[in-house]
Short mmCIF file of C-alpha atoms in Angstrom, two decimals:
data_model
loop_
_atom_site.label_atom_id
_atom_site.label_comp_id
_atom_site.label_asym_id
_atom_site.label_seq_id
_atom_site.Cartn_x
_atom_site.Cartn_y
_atom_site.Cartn_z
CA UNK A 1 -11.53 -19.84 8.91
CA UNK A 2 -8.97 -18.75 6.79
CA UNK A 3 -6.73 -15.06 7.91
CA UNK A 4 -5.97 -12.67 5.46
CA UNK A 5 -2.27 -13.59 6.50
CA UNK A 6 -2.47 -16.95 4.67
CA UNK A 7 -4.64 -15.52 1.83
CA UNK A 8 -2.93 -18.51 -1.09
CA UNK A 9 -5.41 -17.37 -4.29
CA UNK A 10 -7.71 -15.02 -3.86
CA UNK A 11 -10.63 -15.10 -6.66
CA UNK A 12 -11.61 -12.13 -7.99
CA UNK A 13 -15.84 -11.87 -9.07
CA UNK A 14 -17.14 -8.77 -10.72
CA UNK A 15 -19.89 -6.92 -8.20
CA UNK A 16 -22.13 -6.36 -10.89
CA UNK A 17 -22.79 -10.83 -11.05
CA UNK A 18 -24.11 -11.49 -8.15
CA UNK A 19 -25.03 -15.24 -9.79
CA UNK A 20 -21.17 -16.05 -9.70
CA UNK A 21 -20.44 -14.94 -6.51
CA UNK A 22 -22.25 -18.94 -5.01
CA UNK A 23 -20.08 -20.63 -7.54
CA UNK A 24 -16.43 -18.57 -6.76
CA UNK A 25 -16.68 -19.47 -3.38
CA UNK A 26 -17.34 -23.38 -4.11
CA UNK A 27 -14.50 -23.29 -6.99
CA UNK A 28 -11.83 -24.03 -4.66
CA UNK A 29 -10.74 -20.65 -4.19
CA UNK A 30 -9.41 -19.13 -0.01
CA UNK A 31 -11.16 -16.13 -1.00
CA UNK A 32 -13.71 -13.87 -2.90
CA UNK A 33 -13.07 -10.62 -3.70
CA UNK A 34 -16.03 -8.97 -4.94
CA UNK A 35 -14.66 -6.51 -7.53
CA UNK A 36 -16.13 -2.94 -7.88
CA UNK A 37 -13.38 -1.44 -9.84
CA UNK A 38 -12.01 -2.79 -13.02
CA UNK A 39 -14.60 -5.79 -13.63
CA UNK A 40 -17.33 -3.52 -13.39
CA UNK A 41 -18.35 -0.89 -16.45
CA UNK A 42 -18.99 2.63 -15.58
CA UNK A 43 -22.80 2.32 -15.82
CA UNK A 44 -22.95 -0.90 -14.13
CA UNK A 45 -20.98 0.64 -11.08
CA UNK A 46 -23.85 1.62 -8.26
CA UNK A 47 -25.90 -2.11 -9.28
CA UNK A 48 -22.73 -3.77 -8.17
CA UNK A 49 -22.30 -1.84 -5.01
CA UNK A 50 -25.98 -2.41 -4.17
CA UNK A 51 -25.31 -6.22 -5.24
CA UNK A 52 -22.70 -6.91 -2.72
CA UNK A 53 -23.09 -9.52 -0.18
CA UNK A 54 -21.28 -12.04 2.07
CA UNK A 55 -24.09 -14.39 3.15
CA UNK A 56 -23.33 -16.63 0.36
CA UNK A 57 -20.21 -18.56 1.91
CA UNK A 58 -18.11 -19.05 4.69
CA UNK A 59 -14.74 -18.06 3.44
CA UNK A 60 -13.45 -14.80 3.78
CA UNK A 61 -15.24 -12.36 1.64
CA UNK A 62 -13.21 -9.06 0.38
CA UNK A 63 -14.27 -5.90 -1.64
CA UNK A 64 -12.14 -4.03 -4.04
CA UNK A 65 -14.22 -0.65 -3.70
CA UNK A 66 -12.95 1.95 -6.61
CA UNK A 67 -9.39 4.44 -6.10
CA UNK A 68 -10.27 7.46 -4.00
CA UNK A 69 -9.79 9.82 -7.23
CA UNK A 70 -13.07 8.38 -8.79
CA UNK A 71 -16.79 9.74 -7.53
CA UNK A 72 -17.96 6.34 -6.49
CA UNK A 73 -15.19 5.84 -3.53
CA UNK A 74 -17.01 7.59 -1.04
CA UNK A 75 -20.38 5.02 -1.60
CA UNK A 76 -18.23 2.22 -2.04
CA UNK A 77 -16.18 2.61 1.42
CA UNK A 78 -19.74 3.36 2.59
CA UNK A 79 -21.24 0.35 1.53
CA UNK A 80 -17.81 -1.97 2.86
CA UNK A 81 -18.51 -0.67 6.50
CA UNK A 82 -22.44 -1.90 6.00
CA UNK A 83 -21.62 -5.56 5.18
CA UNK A 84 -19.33 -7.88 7.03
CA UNK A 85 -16.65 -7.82 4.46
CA UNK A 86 -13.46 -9.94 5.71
CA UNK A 87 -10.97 -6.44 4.33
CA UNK A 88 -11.10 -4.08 1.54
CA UNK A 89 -8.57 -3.74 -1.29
CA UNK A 90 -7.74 -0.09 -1.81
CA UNK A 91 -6.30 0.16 -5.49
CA UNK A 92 -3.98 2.66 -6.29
CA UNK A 93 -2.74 3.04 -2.69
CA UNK A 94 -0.16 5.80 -2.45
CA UNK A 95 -0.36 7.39 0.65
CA UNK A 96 0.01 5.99 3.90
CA UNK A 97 -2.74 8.52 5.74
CA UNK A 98 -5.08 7.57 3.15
CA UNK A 99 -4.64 4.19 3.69
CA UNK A 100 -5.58 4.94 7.30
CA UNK A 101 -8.66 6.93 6.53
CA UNK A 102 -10.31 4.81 4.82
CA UNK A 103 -9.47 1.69 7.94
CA UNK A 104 -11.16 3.99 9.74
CA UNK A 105 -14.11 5.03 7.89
CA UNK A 106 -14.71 1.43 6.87
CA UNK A 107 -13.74 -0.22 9.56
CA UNK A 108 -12.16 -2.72 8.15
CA UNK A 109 -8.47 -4.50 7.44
CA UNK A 110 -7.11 -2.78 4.10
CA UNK A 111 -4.85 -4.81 1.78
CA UNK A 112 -3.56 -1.77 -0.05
CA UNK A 113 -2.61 -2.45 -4.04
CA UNK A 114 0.65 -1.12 -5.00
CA UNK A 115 0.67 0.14 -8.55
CA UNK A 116 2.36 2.95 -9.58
CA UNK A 117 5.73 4.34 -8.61
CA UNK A 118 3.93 6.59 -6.12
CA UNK A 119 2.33 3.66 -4.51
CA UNK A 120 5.96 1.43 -4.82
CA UNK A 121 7.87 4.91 -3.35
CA UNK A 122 5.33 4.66 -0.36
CA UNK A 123 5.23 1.14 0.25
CA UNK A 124 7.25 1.02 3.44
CA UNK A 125 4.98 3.44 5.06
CA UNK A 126 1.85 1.89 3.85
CA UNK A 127 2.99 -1.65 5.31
CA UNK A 128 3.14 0.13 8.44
CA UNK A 129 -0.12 1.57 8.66
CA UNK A 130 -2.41 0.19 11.24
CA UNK A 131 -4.95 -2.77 9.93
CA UNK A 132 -2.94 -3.22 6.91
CA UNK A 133 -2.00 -7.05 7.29
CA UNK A 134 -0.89 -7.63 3.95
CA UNK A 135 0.40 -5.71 0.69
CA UNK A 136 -0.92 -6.78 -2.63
CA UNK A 137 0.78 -5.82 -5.83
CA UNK A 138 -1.32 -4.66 -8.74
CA UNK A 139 1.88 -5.44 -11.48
CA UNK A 140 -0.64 -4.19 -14.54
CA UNK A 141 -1.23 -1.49 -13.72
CA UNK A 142 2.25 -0.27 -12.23
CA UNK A 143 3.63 -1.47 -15.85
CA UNK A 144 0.88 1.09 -17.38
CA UNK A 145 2.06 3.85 -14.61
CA UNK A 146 5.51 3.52 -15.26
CA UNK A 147 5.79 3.01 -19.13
CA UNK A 148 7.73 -0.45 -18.91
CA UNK A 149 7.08 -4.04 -20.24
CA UNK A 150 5.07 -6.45 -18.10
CA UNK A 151 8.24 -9.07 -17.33
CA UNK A 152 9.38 -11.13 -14.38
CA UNK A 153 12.89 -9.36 -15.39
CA UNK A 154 11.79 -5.56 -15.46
CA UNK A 155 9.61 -6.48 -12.25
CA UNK A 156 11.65 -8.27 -10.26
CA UNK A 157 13.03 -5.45 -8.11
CA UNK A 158 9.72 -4.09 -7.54
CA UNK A 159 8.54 -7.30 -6.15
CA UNK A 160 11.37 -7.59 -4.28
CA UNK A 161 10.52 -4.07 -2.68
CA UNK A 162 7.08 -5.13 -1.54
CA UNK A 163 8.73 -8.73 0.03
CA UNK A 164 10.99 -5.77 2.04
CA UNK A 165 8.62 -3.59 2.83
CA UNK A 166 6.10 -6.47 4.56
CA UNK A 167 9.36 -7.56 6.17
CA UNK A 168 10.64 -4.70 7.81
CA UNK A 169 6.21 -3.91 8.80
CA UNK A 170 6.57 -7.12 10.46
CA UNK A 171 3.22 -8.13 8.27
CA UNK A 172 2.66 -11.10 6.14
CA UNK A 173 4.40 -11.51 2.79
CA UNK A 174 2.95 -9.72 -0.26
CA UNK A 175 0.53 -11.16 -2.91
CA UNK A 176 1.18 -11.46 -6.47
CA UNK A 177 -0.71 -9.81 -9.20
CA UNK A 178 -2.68 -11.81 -11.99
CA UNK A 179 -1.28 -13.95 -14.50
CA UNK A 180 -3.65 -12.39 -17.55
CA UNK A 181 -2.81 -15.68 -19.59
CA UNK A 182 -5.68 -17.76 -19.39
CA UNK A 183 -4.63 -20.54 -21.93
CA UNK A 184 -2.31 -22.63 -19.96
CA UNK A 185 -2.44 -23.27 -16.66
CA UNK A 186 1.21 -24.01 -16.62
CA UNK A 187 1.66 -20.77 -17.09
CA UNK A 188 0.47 -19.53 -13.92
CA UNK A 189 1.91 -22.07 -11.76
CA UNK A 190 5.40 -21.06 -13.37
CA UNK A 191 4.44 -17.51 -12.56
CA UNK A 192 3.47 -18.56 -8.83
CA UNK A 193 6.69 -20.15 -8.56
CA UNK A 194 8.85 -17.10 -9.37
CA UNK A 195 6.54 -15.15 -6.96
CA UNK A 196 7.29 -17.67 -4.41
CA UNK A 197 11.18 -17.60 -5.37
CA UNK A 198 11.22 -13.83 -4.20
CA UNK A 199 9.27 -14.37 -1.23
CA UNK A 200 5.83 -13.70 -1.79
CA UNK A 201 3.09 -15.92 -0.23
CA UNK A 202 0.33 -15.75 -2.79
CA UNK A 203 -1.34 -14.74 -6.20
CA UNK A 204 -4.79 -12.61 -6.84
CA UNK A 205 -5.97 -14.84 -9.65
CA UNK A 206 -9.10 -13.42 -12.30
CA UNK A 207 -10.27 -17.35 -12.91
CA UNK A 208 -11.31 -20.30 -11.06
CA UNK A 209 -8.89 -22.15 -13.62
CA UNK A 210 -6.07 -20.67 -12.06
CA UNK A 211 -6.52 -21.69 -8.50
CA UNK A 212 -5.09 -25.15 -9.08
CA UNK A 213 -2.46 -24.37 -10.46
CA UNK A 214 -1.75 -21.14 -7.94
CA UNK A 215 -1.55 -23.57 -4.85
CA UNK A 216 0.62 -25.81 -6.74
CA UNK A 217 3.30 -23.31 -7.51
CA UNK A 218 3.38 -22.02 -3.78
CA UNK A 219 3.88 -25.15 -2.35
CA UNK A 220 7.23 -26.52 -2.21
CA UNK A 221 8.14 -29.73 -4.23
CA UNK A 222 8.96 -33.03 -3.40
CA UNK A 223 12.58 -32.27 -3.29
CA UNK A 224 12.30 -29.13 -1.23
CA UNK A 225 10.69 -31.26 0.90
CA UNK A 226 13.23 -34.03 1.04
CA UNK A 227 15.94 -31.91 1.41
CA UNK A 228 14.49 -29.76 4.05
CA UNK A 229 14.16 -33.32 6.19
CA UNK A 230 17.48 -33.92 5.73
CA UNK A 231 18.57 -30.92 6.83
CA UNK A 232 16.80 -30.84 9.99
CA UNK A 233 17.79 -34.10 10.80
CA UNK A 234 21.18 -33.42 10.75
CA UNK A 235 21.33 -31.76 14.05
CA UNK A 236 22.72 -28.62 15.24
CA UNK A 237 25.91 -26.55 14.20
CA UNK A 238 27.75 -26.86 11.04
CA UNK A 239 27.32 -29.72 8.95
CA UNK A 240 27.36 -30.71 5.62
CA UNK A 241 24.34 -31.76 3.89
CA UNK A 242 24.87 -33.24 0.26
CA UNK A 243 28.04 -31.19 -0.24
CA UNK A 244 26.55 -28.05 0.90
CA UNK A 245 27.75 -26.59 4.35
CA UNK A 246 24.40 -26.29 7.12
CA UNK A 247 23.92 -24.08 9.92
CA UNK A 248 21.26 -22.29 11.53
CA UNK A 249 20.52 -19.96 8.54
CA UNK A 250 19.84 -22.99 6.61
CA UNK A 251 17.71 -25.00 9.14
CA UNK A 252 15.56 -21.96 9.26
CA UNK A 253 15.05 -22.46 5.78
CA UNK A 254 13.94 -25.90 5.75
CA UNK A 255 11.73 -25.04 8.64
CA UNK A 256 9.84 -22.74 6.69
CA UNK A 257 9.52 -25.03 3.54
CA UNK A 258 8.05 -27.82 6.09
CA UNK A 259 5.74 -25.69 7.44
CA UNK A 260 4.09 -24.57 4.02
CA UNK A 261 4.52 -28.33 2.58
CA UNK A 262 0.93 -28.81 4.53
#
């Protein structure tokens, strides 16, 4: 079974199609989230909730229920205590007692979505919470909150923030927001990449197209791997590894690219 701390790429399904939600979880996918909030139209919003299941598959089954600001929260929280949901994504998460409320009323692990500058501001505290074993970062919608360009440049920091905030929380690394661009699947691995190059462990991903390459781009290369061998077989104290001084710092480094290289 796979834990929420090792969540890779996370397919999202819209509530409302309960004849996709067979053929995410066979598309290669770690997860399904079964998406109540922006996938689903206004009208179509209580036939998704009373569509939701997680008898289909084995894998880890999540709900995105709608922001506590809208009127169909309450149901949806409601409905993610009735069902054996794996967690519940809270969008719009700004406040760390909310967070906690709605653990409790659901009764269920909460990976909160950071996406606005309230939510970012907050972040620390919400990482903290209780039964929050992961942050997920909702980049679109931060980008809309904030007035600013969706770019790896104008982001990075933000990112960055999240990586400290699960650090410091002692919780998993953060996952990535979606990679809208559909029409190349290069361009989501190079977008996994940089999420990886910051230190995040994963990517939500909106298609089964992108899983692929999602995987790919978290995993390190064949010369990651090569050199993190070398390094580890150099033994202990300060040595010097094509050119490069090695210590401890550095061995823990190549540790960690071993261990995600399976």
């Amino acid at each position: 079974m796979v834990s929420l701390e090792t969540l890779r790429a996370p397919l999202f399904v819209p509530a409302d199609r309960p004849d996709r939600f067979a053929k995410a979880a066979a598309s290669g996918a770690c997860a399904v989230v079964l998406d109540l909030e922006d996938a689903v139209a206004v009208e179509a919003k209580d036939a998704a909730r009373a569509a939701l299941a997680c008898d289909f598959t084995d894998l880890p089954v999540l709900v995105r229920v709608n922001p506590a600001a809208t009127p169909w929260h309450t149901a949806d929280v409601e409905a993610a205590a009735a069902l054996p949901f794996a967690a519940v994504m809270l969008p719009k998460a700004e406040c760390p007692d909310a967070v906690a409320e709605v653990a409790q009323r659901a009764g269920r692990p909460i990976l909160p979505l950071i996406e606005s500058a309230r939510g970012l501001a907050a972040a620390r505290e919400i990482a903290a919470c209780a039964n929050v074993p992961r942050l997920a970062f909702g980049s679109i919608d931060f980008c809309a909150d904030i007035g600013c360009e969706h770019l790896r440049d104008t982001l990075r920091s933000v990112r960055l923030e999240l990586v400290i905030a699960s650090r410091l929380a002692g919780i998993a690394a953060p996952i990535d927001g979606v990679t809208t661009d559909l029409s190349d699947p290069e361009i989501t691995e190079d977008d996994s990449r940089h999420a990886r190059s910051l230190g995040m462990s994963g990517k939500l991903c909106i298609h089964p197209r992108q899983i692929a390459p999602i995987r790919i781009g978290f995993a390190p290369t064949a010369a990651e791997r090569d050199w993190a061998a070398r390094v580890l077989a150099s033994g202990d104290g300060a040595v010097a590894v094509d050119g490069a001084m090695v210590d401890e710092p550095v061995r823990l480094r190549a540790r960690a690219i071993l261990a995600n290289a399976g």
